[in-house]
Amino acid sequence: MGKTYDLSGIISKRRNELIAGVLVACNVMEAAGTGFDKIAEEYASVDKKHQPYIYSSSDHFTLVLPDLTYEDGINDNDSAPAVTFMPVKNGTEYDEKILSFCYFKAHRVSEIAEYLGVSDSSYLRKKMLGNLEKNGYLIKDKVSRAIYYKTNQEKVILK
């Protein structure tokens, strides 16, 4: 899972006050600064499986707010979600398992190898993960010396 952050201390600043003012006047948006407070309030007493988390890469971040009506919360590694995607050019029999495993959380190559029950080999890195990355199904990120892969949720969807 990603790291969990306390959202109550985040100060929200709008990028365009004029647009925000128009949206407030049209009753399409609430008054200034109430969004993060409401989120923090909603998630204040939830268990670990329902805590918000942030995933980031070199050029963007994603704030995940789990659905509080979903009893099981965020799936653990043991229960990877069922996914659907267009067939991958030069794909392997492991593509679906990899994309499912990396759907909610970025994983190191060694974690993916262990999950698949295969060795952490150049075949895994180049032919399996490299091919999924090349075709846009996986997003590669490097933190220090470790390489992480996360499923591109624009190309892979939950069943």
PDB file of C-alpha atoms in Angstrom:
ATOM      1  CA  MET A   1       0.000   0.000   0.000  1.00  0.00           C
ATOM      2  CA  GLY A   2       1.092   3.604  -0.379  1.00  0.00           C
ATOM      3  CA  LYS A   3       1.878   5.825   2.541  1.00  0.00           C
ATOM      4  CA  THR A   4      -0.986   7.222   4.561  1.00  0.00           C
ATOM      5  CA  TYR A   5      -1.013  10.941   5.250  1.00  0.00           C
ATOM      6  CA  ASP A   6      -2.993  13.058   7.687  1.00  0.00           C
ATOM      7  CA  LEU A   7      -5.008  15.314   5.404  1.00  0.00           C
ATOM      8  CA  SER A   8      -6.230  17.635   8.161  1.00  0.00           C
ATOM      9  CA  GLY A   9      -3.123  19.839   8.041  1.00  0.00           C
ATOM     10  CA  ILE A  10      -3.150  20.447   4.293  1.00  0.00           C
ATOM     11  CA  ILE A  11      -4.031  23.991   3.293  1.00  0.00           C
ATOM     12  CA  SER A  12      -5.885  24.204   0.025  1.00  0.00           C
ATOM     13  CA  LYS A  13      -5.038  27.027  -2.366  1.00  0.00           C
ATOM     14  CA  ARG A  14      -6.995  27.454  -5.554  1.00  0.00           C
ATOM     15  CA  ARG A  15      -5.118  28.007  -8.772  1.00  0.00           C
ATOM     16  CA  ASN A  16      -7.685  30.409 -10.183  1.00  0.00           C
ATOM     17  CA  GLU A  17      -9.691  32.466  -7.696  1.00  0.00           C
ATOM     18  CA  LEU A  18     -11.913  33.991 -10.423  1.00  0.00           C
ATOM     19  CA  ILE A  19     -13.113  30.593 -11.644  1.00  0.00           C
ATOM     20  CA  ALA A  20     -13.589  29.426  -8.050  1.00  0.00           C
ATOM     21  CA  GLY A  21     -15.648  32.541  -7.310  1.00  0.00           C
ATOM     22  CA  VAL A  22     -17.921  31.926 -10.302  1.00  0.00           C
ATOM     23  CA  LEU A  23     -18.435  28.267  -9.303  1.00  0.00           C
ATOM     24  CA  VAL A  24     -19.307  29.282  -5.715  1.00  0.00           C
ATOM     25  CA  ALA A  25     -21.732  31.949  -6.987  1.00  0.00           C
ATOM     26  CA  CYS A  26     -23.445  29.346  -9.200  1.00  0.00           C
ATOM     27  CA  ASN A  27     -23.779  26.942  -6.243  1.00  0.00           C
ATOM     28  CA  VAL A  28     -21.707  24.343  -8.097  1.00  0.00           C
ATOM     29  CA  MET A  29     -18.930  24.448  -5.510  1.00  0.00           C
ATOM     30  CA  GLU A  30     -18.938  25.012  -1.765  1.00  0.00           C
ATOM     31  CA  ALA A  31     -17.183  27.859  -0.004  1.00  0.00           C
ATOM     32  CA  ALA A  32     -13.416  28.112   0.090  1.00  0.00           C
ATOM     33  CA  GLY A  33     -11.308  25.576   1.892  1.00  0.00           C
ATOM     34  CA  THR A  34     -13.907  23.020   3.020  1.00  0.00           C
ATOM     35  CA  GLY A  35     -12.841  20.069   0.831  1.00  0.00           C
ATOM     36  CA  PHE A  36      -9.825  18.698   2.717  1.00  0.00           C
ATOM     37  CA  ASP A  37     -11.510  19.289   6.076  1.00  0.00           C
ATOM     38  CA  LYS A  38     -14.477  17.174   4.964  1.00  0.00           C
ATOM     39  CA  ILE A  39     -12.205  14.426   3.645  1.00  0.00           C
ATOM     40  CA  ALA A  40     -10.188  14.367   6.886  1.00  0.00           C
ATOM     41  CA  GLU A  41     -13.406  14.269   8.905  1.00  0.00           C
ATOM     42  CA  GLU A  42     -14.815  11.346   6.885  1.00  0.00           C
ATOM     43  CA  TYR A  43     -11.643   9.259   7.184  1.00  0.00           C
ATOM     44  CA  ALA A  44     -10.701  10.169  10.791  1.00  0.00           C
ATOM     45  CA  SER A  45     -12.029   6.985  12.389  1.00  0.00           C
ATOM     46  CA  VAL A  46     -11.563   4.394   9.638  1.00  0.00           C
ATOM     47  CA  ASP A  47      -9.451   1.244   9.839  1.00  0.00           C
ATOM     48  CA  LYS A  48      -6.158   0.709   7.980  1.00  0.00           C
ATOM     49  CA  LYS A  49      -7.802  -0.867   4.908  1.00  0.00           C
ATOM     50  CA  HIS A  50      -9.835   2.293   4.338  1.00  0.00           C
ATOM     51  CA  GLN A  51      -7.123   4.921   4.954  1.00  0.00           C
ATOM     52  CA  PRO A  52      -6.361   7.322   2.084  1.00  0.00           C
ATOM     53  CA  TYR A  53      -2.912   7.044   0.538  1.00  0.00           C
ATOM     54  CA  ILE A  54      -0.804   8.834  -2.024  1.00  0.00           C
ATOM     55  CA  TYR A  55       1.085   7.194  -4.885  1.00  0.00           C
ATOM     56  CA  SER A  56       3.643   9.315  -6.669  1.00  0.00           C
ATOM     57  CA  SER A  57       6.029   9.051  -9.572  1.00  0.00           C
ATOM     58  CA  SER A  58       8.495  11.496 -11.058  1.00  0.00           C
ATOM     59  CA  ASP A  59       5.878  13.647 -12.795  1.00  0.00           C
ATOM     60  CA  HIS A  60       2.567  13.213 -10.952  1.00  0.00           C
ATOM     61  CA  PHE A  61       0.826  12.006  -7.836  1.00  0.00           C
ATOM     62  CA  THR A  62      -2.452  10.241  -7.178  1.00  0.00           C
ATOM     63  CA  LEU A  63      -4.470  10.633  -3.993  1.00  0.00           C
ATOM     64  CA  VAL A  64      -6.535   7.481  -3.384  1.00  0.00           C
ATOM     65  CA  LEU A  65      -9.658   7.861  -1.263  1.00  0.00           C
ATOM     66  CA  PRO A  66     -11.049   4.348  -0.693  1.00  0.00           C
ATOM     67  CA  ASP A  67     -14.804   3.901  -0.920  1.00  0.00           C
ATOM     68  CA  LEU A  68     -16.001   3.787   2.693  1.00  0.00           C
ATOM     69  CA  THR A  69     -19.085   1.815   1.659  1.00  0.00           C
ATOM     70  CA  TYR A  70     -16.881  -1.077   0.461  1.00  0.00           C
ATOM     71  CA  GLU A  71     -16.600  -3.350   3.474  1.00  0.00           C
ATOM     72  CA  ASP A  72     -13.280  -5.007   2.534  1.00  0.00           C
ATOM     73  CA  GLY A  73     -11.408  -1.763   1.905  1.00  0.00           C
ATOM     74  CA  ILE A  74      -8.266  -1.830  -0.209  1.00  0.00           C
ATOM     75  CA  ASN A  75      -7.245  -5.265  -1.417  1.00  0.00           C
ATOM     76  CA  ASP A  76      -4.132  -6.845   0.030  1.00  0.00           C
ATOM     77  CA  ASN A  77      -1.481  -8.382  -2.200  1.00  0.00           C
ATOM     78  CA  ASP A  78      -3.067 -11.791  -1.594  1.00  0.00           C
ATOM     79  CA  SER A  79      -6.290 -10.798  -3.297  1.00  0.00           C
ATOM     80  CA  ALA A  80      -5.318  -9.005  -6.489  1.00  0.00           C
ATOM     81  CA  PRO A  81      -8.338  -7.626  -8.364  1.00  0.00           C
ATOM     82  CA  ALA A  82      -9.735  -9.102 -11.543  1.00  0.00           C
ATOM     83  CA  VAL A  83      -8.732  -6.881 -14.466  1.00  0.00           C
ATOM     84  CA  THR A  84      -9.559  -6.611 -18.138  1.00  0.00           C
ATOM     85  CA  PHE A  85      -7.441  -5.157 -20.959  1.00  0.00           C
ATOM     86  CA  MET A  86      -6.817  -5.395 -24.676  1.00  0.00           C
ATOM     87  CA  PRO A  87      -4.370  -8.183 -25.533  1.00  0.00           C
ATOM     88  CA  VAL A  88      -0.743  -7.073 -25.339  1.00  0.00           C
ATOM     89  CA  LYS A  89       1.417  -7.378 -28.441  1.00  0.00           C
ATOM     90  CA  ASN A  90       4.072 -10.053 -27.745  1.00  0.00           C
ATOM     91  CA  GLY A  91       2.370 -10.728 -24.404  1.00  0.00           C
ATOM     92  CA  THR A  92       2.962 -13.624 -22.044  1.00  0.00           C
ATOM     93  CA  GLU A  93       0.778 -15.907 -19.966  1.00  0.00           C
ATOM     94  CA  TYR A  94       1.693 -13.784 -16.904  1.00  0.00           C
ATOM     95  CA  ASP A  95       0.412 -10.420 -18.197  1.00  0.00           C
ATOM     96  CA  GLU A  96      -2.943 -10.547 -16.415  1.00  0.00           C
ATOM     97  CA  LYS A  97      -1.378 -11.607 -13.097  1.00  0.00           C
ATOM     98  CA  ILE A  98       1.232  -8.849 -13.292  1.00  0.00           C
ATOM     99  CA  LEU A  99      -1.292  -6.142 -14.169  1.00  0.00           C
ATOM    100  CA  SER A 100      -3.630  -7.326 -11.438  1.00  0.00           C
ATOM    101  CA  PHE A 101      -0.871  -7.452  -8.807  1.00  0.00           C
ATOM    102  CA  CYS A 102       0.365  -3.948  -9.668  1.00  0.00           C
ATOM    103  CA  TYR A 103      -3.080  -2.373 -10.055  1.00  0.00           C
ATOM    104  CA  PHE A 104      -3.436  -0.778  -6.604  1.00  0.00           C
ATOM    105  CA  LYS A 105       0.202  -0.530  -5.598  1.00  0.00           C
ATOM    106  CA  ALA A 106       3.578  -0.151  -7.299  1.00  0.00           C
ATOM    107  CA  HIS A 107       5.851  -3.167  -6.759  1.00  0.00           C
ATOM    108  CA  ARG A 108       9.567  -3.870  -7.096  1.00  0.00           C
ATOM    109  CA  VAL A 109      10.670  -6.434  -9.657  1.00  0.00           C
ATOM    110  CA  SER A 110      11.626  -8.873  -6.885  1.00  0.00           C
ATOM    111  CA  GLU A 111       8.113  -8.646  -5.393  1.00  0.00           C
ATOM    112  CA  ILE A 112       6.552  -9.320  -8.797  1.00  0.00           C
ATOM    113  CA  ALA A 113       8.857 -12.315  -9.347  1.00  0.00           C
ATOM    114  CA  GLU A 114       7.961 -13.731  -5.942  1.00  0.00           C
ATOM    115  CA  TYR A 115       4.227 -13.221  -6.577  1.00  0.00           C
ATOM    116  CA  LEU A 116       4.476 -15.018  -9.932  1.00  0.00           C
ATOM    117  CA  GLY A 117       6.678 -17.788  -8.551  1.00  0.00           C
ATOM    118  CA  VAL A 118       9.414 -17.112 -11.112  1.00  0.00           C
ATOM    119  CA  SER A 119      13.028 -16.025 -10.812  1.00  0.00           C
ATOM    120  CA  ASP A 120      14.042 -12.369 -10.894  1.00  0.00           C
ATOM    121  CA  SER A 121      15.663 -12.766 -14.305  1.00  0.00           C
ATOM    122  CA  SER A 122      16.444 -10.668 -17.337  1.00  0.00           C
ATOM    123  CA  TYR A 123      13.578 -12.508 -19.098  1.00  0.00           C
ATOM    124  CA  LEU A 124      11.150 -11.198 -16.452  1.00  0.00           C
ATOM    125  CA  ARG A 125      12.587  -7.683 -16.638  1.00  0.00           C
ATOM    126  CA  LYS A 126      12.862  -7.373 -20.423  1.00  0.00           C
ATOM    127  CA  LYS A 127      10.329  -9.698 -22.032  1.00  0.00           C
ATOM    128  CA  MET A 128       7.518  -9.562 -19.487  1.00  0.00           C
ATOM    129  CA  LEU A 129       7.725  -6.251 -17.598  1.00  0.00           C
ATOM    130  CA  GLY A 130       9.593  -4.403 -20.361  1.00  0.00           C
ATOM    131  CA  ASN A 131       7.017  -5.456 -22.946  1.00  0.00           C
ATOM    132  CA  LEU A 132       4.101  -4.357 -20.734  1.00  0.00           C
ATOM    133  CA  GLU A 133       5.842  -1.025 -20.144  1.00  0.00           C
ATOM    134  CA  LYS A 134       6.675  -0.569 -23.850  1.00  0.00           C
ATOM    135  CA  ASN A 135       3.013  -1.125 -24.742  1.00  0.00           C
ATOM    136  CA  GLY A 136       1.811   1.321 -22.083  1.00  0.00           C
ATOM    137  CA  TYR A 137       0.263  -1.187 -19.656  1.00  0.00           C
ATOM    138  CA  LEU A 138       2.813  -0.649 -16.875  1.00  0.00           C
ATOM    139  CA  ILE A 139       4.297   2.596 -15.585  1.00  0.00           C
ATOM    140  CA  LYS A 140       7.934   2.318 -14.534  1.00  0.00           C
ATOM    141  CA  ASP A 141       9.341   4.456 -11.737  1.00  0.00           C
ATOM    142  CA  LYS A 142      12.735   4.500 -10.077  1.00  0.00           C
ATOM    143  CA  VAL A 143      13.220   5.350  -6.421  1.00  0.00           C
ATOM    144  CA  SER A 144      16.901   5.443  -5.538  1.00  0.00           C
ATOM    145  CA  ARG A 145      18.196   2.222  -7.140  1.00  0.00           C
ATOM    146  CA  ALA A 146      14.922   0.287  -6.910  1.00  0.00           C
ATOM    147  CA  ILE A 147      12.643   0.044  -9.949  1.00  0.00           C
ATOM    148  CA  TYR A 148       8.895  -0.073  -9.350  1.00  0.00           C
ATOM    149  CA  TYR A 149       6.047  -0.931 -11.695  1.00  0.00           C
ATOM    150  CA  LYS A 150       2.428   0.177 -11.405  1.00  0.00           C
ATOM    151  CA  THR A 151      -0.431  -0.713 -13.720  1.00  0.00           C
ATOM    152  CA  ASN A 152      -1.582   2.056 -16.036  1.00  0.00           C
ATOM    153  CA  GLN A 153      -5.228   2.333 -14.979  1.00  0.00           C
ATOM    154  CA  GLU A 154      -6.072   4.158 -18.204  1.00  0.00           C
ATOM    155  CA  LYS A 155      -5.372   0.967 -20.193  1.00  0.00           C
ATOM    156  CA  VAL A 156      -6.353  -1.662 -17.624  1.00  0.00           C
ATOM    157  CA  ILE A 157      -9.714  -1.612 -15.862  1.00  0.00           C
ATOM    158  CA  LEU A 158     -11.291  -3.586 -13.053  1.00  0.00           C
ATOM    159  CA  LYS A 159     -13.768  -6.291 -14.107  1.00  0.00           C
TER     160      LYS A 159
END
